[in-house]
CSV table of C-alpha atoms in Angstrom, one decimal:
chain,number,residue,atom,x,y,z
A,1,MET,CA,13.9,-17.3,43.3
A,2,SER,CA,14.1,-17.9,39.5
A,3,THR,CA,12.8,-15.5,37.0
A,4,GLU,CA,9.9,-17.8,36.0
A,5,ALA,CA,8.9,-18.2,39.7
A,6,THR,CA,9.0,-14.4,40.2
A,7,LEU,CA,6.8,-14.0,37.1
A,8,LEU,CA,4.3,-16.6,38.2
A,9,GLU,CA,4.1,-15.0,41.6
A,10,ARG,CA,3.5,-11.6,40.0
A,11,CYS,CA,0.7,-12.9,37.8
A,12,GLU,CA,-0.8,-15.1,40.5
A,13,SER,CA,-0.4,-18.1,38.0
A,14,LYS,CA,-2.8,-16.5,35.5
A,15,CYS,CA,-2.1,-15.3,32.0
A,16,GLU,CA,-1.3,-11.6,32.3
A,17,LEU,CA,-3.4,-10.7,29.3
A,18,CYS,CA,-6.5,-13.0,29.4
A,19,ALA,CA,-6.3,-14.5,33.0
A,20,ALA,CA,-6.3,-18.1,31.7
A,21,GLU,CA,-4.7,-20.5,34.2
A,22,ALA,CA,-3.4,-23.2,31.9
A,23,SER,CA,0.1,-23.7,30.5
A,24,LEU,CA,1.8,-20.4,31.2
A,25,THR,CA,5.2,-19.5,29.7
A,26,PRO,CA,7.3,-16.4,29.9
A,27,TYR,CA,7.1,-14.2,26.7
A,28,VAL,CA,9.9,-11.7,26.1
A,29,VAL,CA,8.5,-8.4,24.8
A,30,ALA,CA,10.5,-7.2,21.8
A,31,PRO,CA,12.9,-5.6,21.2
A,32,HIS,CA,14.3,-7.3,24.3
A,33,THR,CA,15.6,-10.8,23.9
A,34,LEU,CA,16.3,-12.1,27.4
A,35,VAL,CA,13.7,-13.4,29.8
A,36,THR,CA,13.8,-10.9,32.7
A,37,VAL,CA,11.1,-9.8,35.1
A,38,ASP,CA,11.1,-6.3,33.6
A,39,HIS,CA,10.9,-7.4,30.0
A,40,SER,CA,8.6,-10.4,30.0
A,41,ALA,CA,5.0,-11.4,30.6
A,42,MET,CA,3.5,-14.7,31.5
A,43,LEU,CA,1.2,-15.8,28.7
A,44,CYS,CA,-1.1,-18.7,28.0
A,45,ASP,CA,-0.6,-20.7,24.7
A,46,THR,CA,-3.6,-19.0,23.1
A,47,CYS,CA,-2.3,-15.4,23.7
A,48,LYS,CA,1.2,-16.3,22.8
A,49,SER,CA,0.3,-18.1,19.5
A,50,GLN,CA,-2.0,-15.2,18.4
A,51,ILE,CA,0.7,-12.6,19.1
A,52,GLU,CA,3.3,-14.6,17.2
A,53,ASP,CA,0.9,-15.2,14.3
A,54,PRO,CA,-1.5,-12.3,14.0
A,55,GLU,CA,-3.2,-13.9,11.0
A,56,THR,CA,-4.7,-16.5,13.4
A,57,ALA,CA,-6.0,-13.8,15.8
A,58,ASP,CA,-9.5,-14.2,17.1
A,59,ALA,CA,-10.7,-10.6,17.8
A,60,ASN,CA,-13.2,-11.8,20.5
A,61,HIS,CA,-10.4,-13.4,22.5
A,62,TRP,CA,-8.7,-10.0,22.8
A,63,ARG,CA,-11.7,-8.4,24.5
A,64,CYS,CA,-9.8,-9.4,27.7
A,65,LEU,CA,-7.6,-6.4,27.0
A,66,ASN,CA,-10.4,-4.3,28.5
A,67,ASP,CA,-9.0,-5.4,31.9
A,68,SER,CA,-5.3,-6.1,31.2
A,69,MET,CA,-4.6,-2.8,29.6
A,70,TRP,CA,-4.9,-1.2,33.1
A,71,SER,CA,-2.0,-3.4,34.4
A,72,GLN,CA,0.8,-1.6,36.2
A,73,VAL,CA,3.3,-4.0,34.7
A,74,PRO,CA,5.1,-2.4,31.7
A,75,PRO,CA,5.5,-5.5,29.5
A,76,VAL,CA,1.8,-6.2,29.9
A,77,GLN,CA,0.9,-2.6,29.0
A,78,VAL,CA,3.1,-2.8,25.9
A,79,LEU,CA,1.5,-6.1,24.8
A,80,ALA,CA,-2.0,-4.8,25.4
A,81,TRP,CA,-1.3,-1.6,23.4
A,82,ARG,CA,0.3,-3.5,20.5
A,83,GLN,CA,-2.7,-5.9,20.3
A,84,LEU,CA,-5.2,-3.1,20.5
A,85,LYS,CA,-3.3,-1.2,17.8
A,86,ARG,CA,-3.4,-4.2,15.5
A,87,LEU,CA,-7.1,-4.7,16.1
A,88,SER,CA,-8.1,-1.0,16.0
A,89,ALA,CA,-8.3,-0.8,12.2
A,90,ALA,CA,-11.0,-3.5,12.0
A,91,GLU,CA,-12.6,-3.4,15.5
A,92,GLY,CA,-14.3,-0.3,16.9
A,93,TRP,CA,-14.1,-1.5,20.5
A,94,ALA,CA,-10.3,-1.9,20.2
A,95,HIS,CA,-10.0,1.6,18.8
A,96,ASP,CA,-12.1,2.9,21.8
A,97,LEU,CA,-9.9,1.0,24.3
A,98,LEU,CA,-6.8,2.4,22.6
A,99,ASP,CA,-8.1,5.9,23.0
A,100,MET,CA,-8.6,5.4,26.7
A,101,MET,CA,-5.3,3.7,27.4
A,102,TYR,CA,-2.6,5.7,29.1
A,103,MET,CA,1.1,4.8,29.4
A,104,GLU,CA,4.2,6.7,30.6
A,105,GLU,CA,6.2,8.1,27.7
A,106,GLU,CA,9.1,5.6,28.1
A,107,ILE,CA,6.6,2.7,27.9
A,108,ALA,CA,4.8,4.2,25.0
A,109,ASN,CA,8.1,4.4,23.1
A,110,TRP,CA,8.8,0.8,23.9
A,111,ALA,CA,5.4,-0.2,22.6
A,112,ALA,CA,5.9,1.8,19.4
A,113,ILE,CA,9.3,0.3,18.7
A,114,GLY,CA,7.7,-3.1,18.2
A,115,MET,CA,5.2,-1.7,15.7
A,116,ASP,CA,7.9,-0.4,13.2
A,117,ASP,CA,6.7,-2.9,10.5
A,118,ASP,CA,3.6,-0.7,10.2
A,119,ALA,CA,5.5,2.6,10.0
A,120,GLU,CA,5.4,2.8,6.2
A,121,LYS,CA,1.6,3.0,6.0
A,122,PRO,CA,-0.4,6.2,5.9
A,123,ARG,CA,-2.1,6.7,9.3
A,124,ASP,CA,-4.7,9.2,10.5
A,125,VAL,CA,-4.4,11.4,13.6
A,126,ASN,CA,-5.4,8.4,15.8
A,127,GLY,CA,-2.9,6.1,14.2
A,128,VAL,CA,-5.5,4.2,12.2
A,129,GLU,CA,-4.2,2.9,8.9
A,130,LEU,CA,-5.7,4.6,5.9
A,131,LYS,CA,-6.6,2.5,2.8
A,132,LYS,CA,-7.6,3.4,-0.8
A,133,GLY,CA,-11.2,4.3,-0.9
A,134,ASP,CA,-11.6,5.4,2.7
A,135,ASP,CA,-13.4,8.5,3.6
A,136,VAL,CA,-11.6,11.0,5.9
A,137,THR,CA,-12.5,14.2,7.7
A,138,ILE,CA,-10.0,17.1,7.9
A,139,ILE,CA,-9.2,17.9,11.5
A,140,LYS,CA,-7.9,21.4,11.2
A,141,ASP,CA,-8.0,24.3,8.7
A,142,LEU,CA,-5.3,23.6,6.0
A,143,PRO,CA,-4.0,26.2,3.6
A,144,ILE,CA,-3.8,25.1,0.0
A,145,LYS,CA,-0.2,25.4,-1.2
A,146,GLY,CA,0.1,27.9,-4.0
A,147,SER,CA,-3.2,29.6,-3.4
A,148,SER,CA,-5.1,31.7,-0.8
A,149,GLN,CA,-7.7,29.1,-0.3
A,150,VAL,CA,-8.1,27.0,2.8
A,151,ILE,CA,-9.6,23.5,3.3
A,152,LYS,CA,-11.9,24.0,6.4
A,153,GLN,CA,-11.9,21.8,9.4
A,154,GLY,CA,-14.6,19.2,9.1
A,155,THR,CA,-14.4,18.9,5.3
A,156,VAL,CA,-15.0,15.3,4.2
A,157,VAL,CA,-12.7,13.8,1.5
A,158,ARG,CA,-14.4,10.8,0.0
A,159,GLY,CA,-12.6,7.9,-1.7
A,160,ILE,CA,-9.0,8.8,-1.0
A,161,SER,CA,-6.1,7.4,-2.9
A,162,LEU,CA,-2.6,6.6,-1.5
A,163,ALA,CA,0.4,8.5,-2.6
A,164,ASP,CA,4.0,7.2,-3.0
A,165,ASP,CA,4.9,9.0,0.2
A,166,PRO,CA,3.3,7.2,3.1
A,167,LYS,CA,2.7,10.5,4.9
A,168,LEU,CA,0.4,11.7,2.1
A,169,ILE,CA,-3.0,10.8,0.7
A,170,SER,CA,-4.7,12.2,-2.3
A,171,GLY,CA,-8.4,13.1,-2.8
A,172,LYS,CA,-10.8,15.8,-3.9
A,173,ALA,CA,-11.7,18.6,-1.5
A,174,ASN,CA,-13.8,21.6,-2.5
A,175,GLY,CA,-13.8,20.3,-6.1
A,176,GLN,CA,-10.0,20.2,-6.4
A,177,SER,CA,-7.7,17.2,-6.5
A,178,MET,CA,-4.8,17.6,-4.0
A,179,TYR,CA,-2.4,15.8,-1.7
A,180,ILE,CA,-3.2,16.0,2.0
A,181,ILE,CA,-1.0,15.1,5.0
A,182,ALA,CA,-2.5,11.9,6.4
A,183,GLU,CA,-2.0,12.9,10.0
A,184,TYR,CA,-4.4,15.9,9.5
A,185,CYS,CA,-7.2,13.5,8.8
A,186,ARG,CA,-9.5,11.3,10.8
A,187,LYS,CA,-10.9,8.1,9.2
A,188,LYS,CA,-14.7,8.1,9.1
């Protein structure tokens, strides 16, 4: 049996992300380059084009991930996680689904490898990209370097700025300007 026939049998001739039945083609999940059963998913033209060109993505189309994110097929899990990750900054429902999603460590690593283009942006504890002007909440007590003071958990830092180092943000907490490690914050 050919790889494509095996994939069609696995997906019951439906897109593995949105369940559409028209014009399915195998899609190789990066960083892999060969169409194999273990590294590919069968996708409709709509899903494939929106994955390849995220600027054209229709967020409502991706509500289908509410079902497909629970797939037991690793390439489908990876694609669902990546799409939810892309949408989570702008769509609350995507962020909620991402929080619920579970993947084995090996599959999670595979999913993250494909998101390396976003690695140089400051991200909060949940992986949400932080932008200039955002408000964040400190998630744990942080000692202030060079003093005996502490920024308490739950402190809100309003109107942050981005630093040259993508791991840091700057803002005012307790009346003092300071740099804060982005992963110790949660976007409001």
